[in-house]
PDB file of C-alpha atoms and ligand atoms in Angstrom:
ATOM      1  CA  UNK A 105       0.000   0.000   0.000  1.00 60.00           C
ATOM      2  CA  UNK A 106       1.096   3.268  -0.837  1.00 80.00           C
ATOM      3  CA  UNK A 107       2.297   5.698   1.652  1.00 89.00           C
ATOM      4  CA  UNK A 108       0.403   8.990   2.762  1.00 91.00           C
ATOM      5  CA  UNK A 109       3.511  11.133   3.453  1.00 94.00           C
ATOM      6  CA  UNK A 110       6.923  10.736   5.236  1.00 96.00           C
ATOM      7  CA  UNK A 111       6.452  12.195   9.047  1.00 97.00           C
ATOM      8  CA  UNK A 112       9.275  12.654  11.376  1.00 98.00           C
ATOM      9  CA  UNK A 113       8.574  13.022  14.629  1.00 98.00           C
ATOM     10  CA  UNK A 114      10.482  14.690  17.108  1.00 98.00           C
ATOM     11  CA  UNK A 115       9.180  14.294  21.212  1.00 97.00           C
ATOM     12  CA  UNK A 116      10.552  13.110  24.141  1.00 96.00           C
ATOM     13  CA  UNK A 117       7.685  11.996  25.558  1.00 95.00           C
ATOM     14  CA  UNK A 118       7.609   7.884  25.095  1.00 95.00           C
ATOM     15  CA  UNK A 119       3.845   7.128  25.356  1.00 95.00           C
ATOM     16  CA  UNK A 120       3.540  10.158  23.174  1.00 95.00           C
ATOM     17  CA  UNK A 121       6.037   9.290  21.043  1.00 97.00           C
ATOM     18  CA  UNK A 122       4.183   5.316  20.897  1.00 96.00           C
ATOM     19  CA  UNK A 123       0.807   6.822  20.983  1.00 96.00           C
ATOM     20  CA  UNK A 124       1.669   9.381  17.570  1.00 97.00           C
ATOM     21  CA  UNK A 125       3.515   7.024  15.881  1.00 97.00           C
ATOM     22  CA  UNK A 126       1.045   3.947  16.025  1.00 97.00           C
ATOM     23  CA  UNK A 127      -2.050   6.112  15.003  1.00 96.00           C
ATOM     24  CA  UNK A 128       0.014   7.941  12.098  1.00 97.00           C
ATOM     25  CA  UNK A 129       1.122   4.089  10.675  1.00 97.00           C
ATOM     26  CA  UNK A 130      -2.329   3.316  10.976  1.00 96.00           C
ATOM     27  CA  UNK A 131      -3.414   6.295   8.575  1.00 95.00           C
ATOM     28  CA  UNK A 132      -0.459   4.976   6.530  1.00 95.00           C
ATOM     29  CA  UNK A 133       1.795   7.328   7.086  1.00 97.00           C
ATOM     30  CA  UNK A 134       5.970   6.436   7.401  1.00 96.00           C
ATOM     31  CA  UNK A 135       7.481   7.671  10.561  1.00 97.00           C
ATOM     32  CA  UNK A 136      10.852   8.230  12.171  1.00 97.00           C
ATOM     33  CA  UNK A 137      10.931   9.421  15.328  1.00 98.00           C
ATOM     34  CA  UNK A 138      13.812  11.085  17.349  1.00 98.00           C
ATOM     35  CA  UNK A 139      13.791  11.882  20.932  1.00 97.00           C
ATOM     36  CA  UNK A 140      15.906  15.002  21.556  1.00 97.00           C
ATOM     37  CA  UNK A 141      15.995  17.688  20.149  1.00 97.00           C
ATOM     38  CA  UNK A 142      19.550  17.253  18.709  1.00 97.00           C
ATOM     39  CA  UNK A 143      18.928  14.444  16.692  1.00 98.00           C
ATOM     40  CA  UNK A 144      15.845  15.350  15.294  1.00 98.00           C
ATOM     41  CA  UNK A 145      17.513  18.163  13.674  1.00 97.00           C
ATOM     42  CA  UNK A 146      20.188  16.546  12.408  1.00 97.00           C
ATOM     43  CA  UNK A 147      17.308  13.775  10.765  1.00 97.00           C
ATOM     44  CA  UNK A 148      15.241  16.956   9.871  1.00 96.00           C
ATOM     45  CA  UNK A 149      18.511  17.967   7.749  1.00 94.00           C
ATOM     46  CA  UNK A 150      19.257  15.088   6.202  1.00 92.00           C
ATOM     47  CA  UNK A 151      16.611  13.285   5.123  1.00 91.00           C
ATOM     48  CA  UNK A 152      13.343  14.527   3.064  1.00 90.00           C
ATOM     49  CA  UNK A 153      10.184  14.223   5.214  1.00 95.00           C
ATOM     50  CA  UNK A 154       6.980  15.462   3.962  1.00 94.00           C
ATOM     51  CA  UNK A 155       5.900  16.752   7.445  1.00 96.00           C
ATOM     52  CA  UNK A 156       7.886  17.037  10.778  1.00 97.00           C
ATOM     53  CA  UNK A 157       5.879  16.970  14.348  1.00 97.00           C
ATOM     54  CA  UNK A 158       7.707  19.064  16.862  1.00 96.00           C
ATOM     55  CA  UNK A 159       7.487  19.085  20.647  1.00 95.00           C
ATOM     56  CA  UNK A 160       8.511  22.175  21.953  1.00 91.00           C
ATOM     57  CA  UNK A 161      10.524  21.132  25.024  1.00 91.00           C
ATOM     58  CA  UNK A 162      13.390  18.546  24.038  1.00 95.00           C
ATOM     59  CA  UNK A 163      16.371  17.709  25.552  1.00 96.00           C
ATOM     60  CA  UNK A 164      19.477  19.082  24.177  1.00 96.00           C
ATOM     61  CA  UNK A 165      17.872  21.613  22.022  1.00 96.00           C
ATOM     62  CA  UNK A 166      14.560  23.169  21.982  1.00 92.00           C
ATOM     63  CA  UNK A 167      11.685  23.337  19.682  1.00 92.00           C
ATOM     64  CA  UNK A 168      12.325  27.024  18.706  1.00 89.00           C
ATOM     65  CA  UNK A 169      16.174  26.588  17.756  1.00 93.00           C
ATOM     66  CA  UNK A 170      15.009  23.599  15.760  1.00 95.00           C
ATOM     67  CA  UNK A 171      12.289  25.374  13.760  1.00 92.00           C
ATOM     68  CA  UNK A 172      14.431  28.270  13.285  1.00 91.00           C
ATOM     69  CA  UNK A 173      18.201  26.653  12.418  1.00 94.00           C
ATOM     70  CA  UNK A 174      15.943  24.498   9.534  1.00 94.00           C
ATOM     71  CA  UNK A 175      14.497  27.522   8.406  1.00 90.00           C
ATOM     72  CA  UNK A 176      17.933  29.001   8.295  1.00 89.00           C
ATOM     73  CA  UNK A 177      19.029  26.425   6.411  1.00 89.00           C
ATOM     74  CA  UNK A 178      16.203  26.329   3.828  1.00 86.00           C
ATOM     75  CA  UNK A 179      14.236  23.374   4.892  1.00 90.00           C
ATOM     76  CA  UNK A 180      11.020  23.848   4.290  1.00 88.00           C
ATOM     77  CA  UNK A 181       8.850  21.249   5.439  1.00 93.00           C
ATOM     78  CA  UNK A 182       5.925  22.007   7.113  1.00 94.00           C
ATOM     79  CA  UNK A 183       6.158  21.919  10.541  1.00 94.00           C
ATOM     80  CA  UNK A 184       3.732  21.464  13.082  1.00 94.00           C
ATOM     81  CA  UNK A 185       4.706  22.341  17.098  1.00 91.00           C
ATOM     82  CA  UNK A 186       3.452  21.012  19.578  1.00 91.00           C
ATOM     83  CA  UNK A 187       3.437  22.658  23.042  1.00 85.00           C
ATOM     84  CA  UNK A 188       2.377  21.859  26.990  1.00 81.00           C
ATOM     85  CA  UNK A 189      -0.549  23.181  28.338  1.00 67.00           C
ATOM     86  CA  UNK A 190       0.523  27.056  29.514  1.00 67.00           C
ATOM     87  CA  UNK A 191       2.793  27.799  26.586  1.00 66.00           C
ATOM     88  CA  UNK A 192       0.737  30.210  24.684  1.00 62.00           C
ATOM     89  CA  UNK A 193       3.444  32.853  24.636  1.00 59.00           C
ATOM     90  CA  UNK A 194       5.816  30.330  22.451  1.00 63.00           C
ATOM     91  CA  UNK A 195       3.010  29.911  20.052  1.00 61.00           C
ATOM     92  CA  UNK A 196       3.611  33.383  18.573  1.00 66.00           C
ATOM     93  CA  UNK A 197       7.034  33.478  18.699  1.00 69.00           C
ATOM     94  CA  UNK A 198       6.933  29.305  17.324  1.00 67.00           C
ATOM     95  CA  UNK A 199       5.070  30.782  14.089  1.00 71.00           C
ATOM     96  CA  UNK A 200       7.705  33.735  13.712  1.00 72.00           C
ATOM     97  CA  UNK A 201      10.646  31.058  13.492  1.00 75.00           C
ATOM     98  CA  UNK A 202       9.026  29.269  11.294  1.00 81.00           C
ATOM     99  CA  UNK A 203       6.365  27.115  11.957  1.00 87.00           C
ATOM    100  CA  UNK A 204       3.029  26.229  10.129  1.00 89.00           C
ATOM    101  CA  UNK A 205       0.732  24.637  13.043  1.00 88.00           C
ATOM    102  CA  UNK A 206       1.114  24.960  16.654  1.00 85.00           C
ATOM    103  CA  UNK A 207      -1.057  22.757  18.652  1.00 87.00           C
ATOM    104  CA  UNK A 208      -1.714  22.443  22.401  1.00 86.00           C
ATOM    105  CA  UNK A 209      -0.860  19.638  24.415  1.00 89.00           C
ATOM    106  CA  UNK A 210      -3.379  17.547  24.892  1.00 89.00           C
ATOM    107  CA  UNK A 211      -4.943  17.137  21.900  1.00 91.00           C
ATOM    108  CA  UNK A 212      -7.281  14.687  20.167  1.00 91.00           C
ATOM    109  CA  UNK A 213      -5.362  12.316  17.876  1.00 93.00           C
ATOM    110  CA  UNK A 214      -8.033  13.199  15.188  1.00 92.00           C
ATOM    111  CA  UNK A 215      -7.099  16.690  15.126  1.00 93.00           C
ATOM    112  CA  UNK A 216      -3.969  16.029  15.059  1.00 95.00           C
ATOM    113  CA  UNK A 217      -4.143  14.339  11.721  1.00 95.00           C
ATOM    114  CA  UNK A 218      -6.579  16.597   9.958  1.00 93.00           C
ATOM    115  CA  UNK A 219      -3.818  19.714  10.520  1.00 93.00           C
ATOM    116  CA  UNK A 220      -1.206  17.150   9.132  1.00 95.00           C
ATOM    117  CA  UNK A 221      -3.113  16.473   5.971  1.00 92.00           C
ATOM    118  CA  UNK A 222      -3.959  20.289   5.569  1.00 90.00           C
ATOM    119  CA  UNK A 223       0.298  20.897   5.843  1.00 91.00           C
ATOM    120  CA  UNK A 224       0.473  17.453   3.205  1.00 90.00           C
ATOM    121  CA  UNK A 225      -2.717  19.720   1.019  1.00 85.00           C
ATOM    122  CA  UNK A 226      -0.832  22.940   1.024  1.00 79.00           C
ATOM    123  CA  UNK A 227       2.575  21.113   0.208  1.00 72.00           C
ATOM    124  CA  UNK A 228       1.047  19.698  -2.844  1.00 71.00           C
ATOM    125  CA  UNK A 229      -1.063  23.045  -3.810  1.00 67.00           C
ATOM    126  CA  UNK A 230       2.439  25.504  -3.458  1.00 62.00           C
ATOM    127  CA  UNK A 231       4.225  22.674  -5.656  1.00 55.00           C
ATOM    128  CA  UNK A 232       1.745  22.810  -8.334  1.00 51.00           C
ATOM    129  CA  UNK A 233       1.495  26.639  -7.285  1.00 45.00           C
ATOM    130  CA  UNK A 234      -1.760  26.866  -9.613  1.00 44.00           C
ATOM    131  CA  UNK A 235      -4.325  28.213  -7.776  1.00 55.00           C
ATOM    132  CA  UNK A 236      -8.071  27.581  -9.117  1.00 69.00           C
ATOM    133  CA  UNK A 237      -9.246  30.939 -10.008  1.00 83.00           C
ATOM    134  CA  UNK A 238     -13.170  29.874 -10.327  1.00 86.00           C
ATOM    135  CA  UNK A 239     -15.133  27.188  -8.793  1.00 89.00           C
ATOM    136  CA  UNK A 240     -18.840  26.338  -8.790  1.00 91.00           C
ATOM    137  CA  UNK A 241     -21.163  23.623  -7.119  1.00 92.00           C
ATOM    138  CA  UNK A 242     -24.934  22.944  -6.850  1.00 92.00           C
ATOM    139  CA  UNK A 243     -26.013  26.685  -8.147  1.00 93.00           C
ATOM    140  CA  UNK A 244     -23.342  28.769  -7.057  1.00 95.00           C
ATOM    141  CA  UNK A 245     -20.271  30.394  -9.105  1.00 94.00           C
ATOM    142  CA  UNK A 246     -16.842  31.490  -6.755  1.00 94.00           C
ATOM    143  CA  UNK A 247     -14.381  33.897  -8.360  1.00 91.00           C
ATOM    144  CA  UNK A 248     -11.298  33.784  -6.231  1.00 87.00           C
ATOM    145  CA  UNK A 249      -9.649  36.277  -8.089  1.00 84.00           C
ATOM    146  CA  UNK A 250     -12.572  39.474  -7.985  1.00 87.00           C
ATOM    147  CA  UNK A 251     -14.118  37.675  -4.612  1.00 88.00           C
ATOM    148  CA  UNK A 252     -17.130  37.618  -6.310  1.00 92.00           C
ATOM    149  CA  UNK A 253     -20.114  34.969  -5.513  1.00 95.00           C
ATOM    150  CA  UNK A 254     -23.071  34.215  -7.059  1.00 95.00           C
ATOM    151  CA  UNK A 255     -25.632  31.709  -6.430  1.00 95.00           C
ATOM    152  CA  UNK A 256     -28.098  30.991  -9.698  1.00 93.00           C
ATOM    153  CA  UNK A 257     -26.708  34.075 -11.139  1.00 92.00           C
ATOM    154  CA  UNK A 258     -27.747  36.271  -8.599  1.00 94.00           C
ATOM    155  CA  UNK A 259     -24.284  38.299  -6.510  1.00 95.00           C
ATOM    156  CA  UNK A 260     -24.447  37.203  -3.362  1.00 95.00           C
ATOM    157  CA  UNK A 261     -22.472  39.467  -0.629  1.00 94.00           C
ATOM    158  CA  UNK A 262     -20.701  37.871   1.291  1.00 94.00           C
ATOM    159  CA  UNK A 263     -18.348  39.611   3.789  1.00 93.00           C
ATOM    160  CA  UNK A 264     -14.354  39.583   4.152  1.00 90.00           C
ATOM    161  CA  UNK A 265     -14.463  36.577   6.676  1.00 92.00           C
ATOM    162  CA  UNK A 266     -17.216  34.448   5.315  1.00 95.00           C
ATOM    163  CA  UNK A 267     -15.559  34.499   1.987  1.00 94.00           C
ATOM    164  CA  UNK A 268     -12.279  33.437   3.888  1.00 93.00           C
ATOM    165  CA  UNK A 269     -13.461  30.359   5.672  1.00 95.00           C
ATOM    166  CA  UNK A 270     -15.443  30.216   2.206  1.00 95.00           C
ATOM    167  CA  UNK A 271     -12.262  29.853   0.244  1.00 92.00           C
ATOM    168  CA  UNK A 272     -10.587  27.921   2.968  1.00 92.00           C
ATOM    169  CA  UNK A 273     -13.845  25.036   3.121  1.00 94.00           C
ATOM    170  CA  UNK A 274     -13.246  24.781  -0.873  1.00 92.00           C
ATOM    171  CA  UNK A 275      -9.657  24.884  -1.057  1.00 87.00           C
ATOM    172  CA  UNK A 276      -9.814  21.650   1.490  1.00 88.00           C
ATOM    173  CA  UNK A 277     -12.753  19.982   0.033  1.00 87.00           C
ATOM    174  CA  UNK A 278     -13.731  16.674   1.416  1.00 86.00           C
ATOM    175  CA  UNK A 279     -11.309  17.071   3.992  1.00 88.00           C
ATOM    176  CA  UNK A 280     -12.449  16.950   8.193  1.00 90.00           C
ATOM    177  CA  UNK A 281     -11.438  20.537   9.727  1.00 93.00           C
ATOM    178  CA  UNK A 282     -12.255  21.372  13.144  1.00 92.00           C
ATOM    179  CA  UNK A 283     -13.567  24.148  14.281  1.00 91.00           C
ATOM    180  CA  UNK A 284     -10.276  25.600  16.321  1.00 87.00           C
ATOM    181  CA  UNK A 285      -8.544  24.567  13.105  1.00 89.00           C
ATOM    182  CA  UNK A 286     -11.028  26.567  11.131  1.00 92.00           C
ATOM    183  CA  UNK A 287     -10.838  29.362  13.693  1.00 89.00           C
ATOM    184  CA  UNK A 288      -6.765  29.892  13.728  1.00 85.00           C
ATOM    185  CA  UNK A 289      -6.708  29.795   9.767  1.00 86.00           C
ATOM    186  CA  UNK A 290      -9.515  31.817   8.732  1.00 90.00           C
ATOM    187  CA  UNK A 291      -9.392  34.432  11.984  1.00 87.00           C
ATOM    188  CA  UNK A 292      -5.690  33.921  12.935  1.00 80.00           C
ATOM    189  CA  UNK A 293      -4.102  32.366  16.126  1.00 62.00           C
ATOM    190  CA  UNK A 294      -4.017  36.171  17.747  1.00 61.00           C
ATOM    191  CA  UNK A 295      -7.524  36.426  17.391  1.00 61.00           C
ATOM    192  CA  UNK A 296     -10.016  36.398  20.414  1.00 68.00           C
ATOM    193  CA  UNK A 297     -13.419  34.903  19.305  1.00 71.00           C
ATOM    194  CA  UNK A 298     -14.108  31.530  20.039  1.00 82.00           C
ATOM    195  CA  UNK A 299     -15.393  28.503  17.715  1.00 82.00           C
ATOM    196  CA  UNK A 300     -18.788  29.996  18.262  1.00 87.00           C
ATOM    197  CA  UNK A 301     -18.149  32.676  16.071  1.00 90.00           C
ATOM    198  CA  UNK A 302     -17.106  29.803  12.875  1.00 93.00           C
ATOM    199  CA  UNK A 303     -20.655  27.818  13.859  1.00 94.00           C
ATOM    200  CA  UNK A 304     -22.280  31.405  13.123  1.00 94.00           C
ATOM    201  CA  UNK A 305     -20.117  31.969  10.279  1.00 96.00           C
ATOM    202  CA  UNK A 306     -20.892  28.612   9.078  1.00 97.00           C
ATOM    203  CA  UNK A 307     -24.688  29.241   9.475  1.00 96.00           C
ATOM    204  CA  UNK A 308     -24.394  32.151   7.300  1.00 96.00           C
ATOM    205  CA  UNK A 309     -22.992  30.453   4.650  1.00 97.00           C
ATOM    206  CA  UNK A 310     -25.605  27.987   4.695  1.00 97.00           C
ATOM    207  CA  UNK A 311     -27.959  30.291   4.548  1.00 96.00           C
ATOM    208  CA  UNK A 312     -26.702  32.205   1.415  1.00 96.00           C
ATOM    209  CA  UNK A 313     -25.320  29.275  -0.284  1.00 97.00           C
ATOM    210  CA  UNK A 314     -27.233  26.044   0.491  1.00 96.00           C
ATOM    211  CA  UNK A 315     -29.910  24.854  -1.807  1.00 93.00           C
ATOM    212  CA  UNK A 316     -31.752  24.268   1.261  1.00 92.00           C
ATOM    213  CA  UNK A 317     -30.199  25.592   4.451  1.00 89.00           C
ATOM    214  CA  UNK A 318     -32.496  23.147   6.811  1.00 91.00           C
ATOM    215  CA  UNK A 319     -30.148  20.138   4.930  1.00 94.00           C
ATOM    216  CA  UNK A 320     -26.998  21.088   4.208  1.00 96.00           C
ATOM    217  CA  UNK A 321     -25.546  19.003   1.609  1.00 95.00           C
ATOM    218  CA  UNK A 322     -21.965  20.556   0.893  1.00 96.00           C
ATOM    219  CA  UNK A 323     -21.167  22.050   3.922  1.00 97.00           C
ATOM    220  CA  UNK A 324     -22.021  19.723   6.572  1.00 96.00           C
ATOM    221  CA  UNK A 325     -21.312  19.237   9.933  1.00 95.00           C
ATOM    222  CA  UNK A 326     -18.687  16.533  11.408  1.00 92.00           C
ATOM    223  CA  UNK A 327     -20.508  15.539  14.960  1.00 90.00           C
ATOM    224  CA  UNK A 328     -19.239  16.951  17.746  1.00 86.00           C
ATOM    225  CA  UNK A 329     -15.719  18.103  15.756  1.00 90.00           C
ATOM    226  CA  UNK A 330     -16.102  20.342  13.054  1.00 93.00           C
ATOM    227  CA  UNK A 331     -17.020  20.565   9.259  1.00 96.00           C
ATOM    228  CA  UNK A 332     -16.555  19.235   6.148  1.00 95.00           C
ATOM    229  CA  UNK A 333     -16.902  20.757   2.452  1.00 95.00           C
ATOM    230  CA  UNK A 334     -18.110  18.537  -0.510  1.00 94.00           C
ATOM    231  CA  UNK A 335     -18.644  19.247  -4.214  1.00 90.00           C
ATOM    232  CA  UNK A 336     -20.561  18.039  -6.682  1.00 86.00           C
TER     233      UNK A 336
HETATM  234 CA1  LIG B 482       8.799  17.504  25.744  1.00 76.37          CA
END
């Protein structure tokens, strides 16, 4: 069976470490682990992985110097930190060295590996670095480029944030996204509101977008995680 992506996973945590590495092989993902921060540079460096997992705290050398000494030496794989519950300070300054995701310890597994296929998505999307410039389902028409949006040829107005998580739902189509992940890429990780705000923002949609808002058919709701965009 093919493989999903090349992980390497840097944590010093063992259960972590077992618990990661067990569900990401399951999804069919390769992984190497490492489990200080020295060594998982030096793999990070040597070797092409597709996505690297990063716990903030390691012995011998931290998250942060990692993220930033790859970045200084033009690795660019996306990079996904992980922190301990309390750290919310390094988050900002984790995303200034460098890195893509930042997640809190603990987290749910699932989320976990919907933000690693959205880093896998956006790999794949810079390398082809061809942007779709329209897209339409059911009745509706999305031009990326003007931000325009019609639904059966009618303009429908959306505003700057709905067409955001808009643009974001389409651009990872079929894909699970939770609502924090939804809520750090659409409103940004400095931003206050809480995953209310994308359930209201996701109602709105519905409501100027859905064929029939009472059934949503292509943006639907994952129970009790998030959403999920579909097509035609
Ligand atoms: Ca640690």
């Amino acid at each position: 069976m093919d493989s999903k992506g090349r992980i390497l996973l840097v944590e010093d945590e063992q259960g972590l470490i077992m618990t990661i590495q067990d569900r990401l092989v399951e999804e069919r993902y390769e992984v190497e682990t490492a489990s200080d921060g020295q060594t998982g540079y030096e793999k990070a460096l040597a070797d092409n992985y597709d996505a690297i997992i990063l716990d903030l705290m390691l012995p011998k050398k931290d998250g942060l110097d990692i993220c930033k000494d790859l970045r200084q030496q033009n690795v660019e794989t996306p990079i996904i930190m992980l922190t301990a519950k309390g750290q919310v300070v390094d988050k900002v300054l984790g995303l200034k060295l460098g890195a893509d995701d930042y997640m809190q310890k603990p987290f749910e597994m699932m989320e976990l590996l919907a933000r690693i296929e959205v880093q896998l998505r956006k790999k794949k999307q810079s390398a082809n670095s061809l942007t779709k410039e329209h897209y339409a389902f059911a009745d509706v028409e999305i031009d990326f480029k003007s931000m325009r949006v019609s639904k059966s040829g009618q303009e429908v107005l959306l505003s700057a944030k709905e067409f955001q998580l808009l643009r974001f739902l389409v651009e990872h189509s079929d894909m699970i996204l939770s609502r924090d992940q939804l809520l750090n890429e659409v409103w940004g990780y400095d931003a206050l509101p809480s995953t209310r705000t994308v359930d209201v923002h996701i109602a709105w949609l519905r409501q100027k977008l859905e064929p029939d808002n009472r059934y949503p058919k292509h943006i639907v709701t994952v129970h009790g995680f998030g959403y999920k965009f579909i097509g035609d």
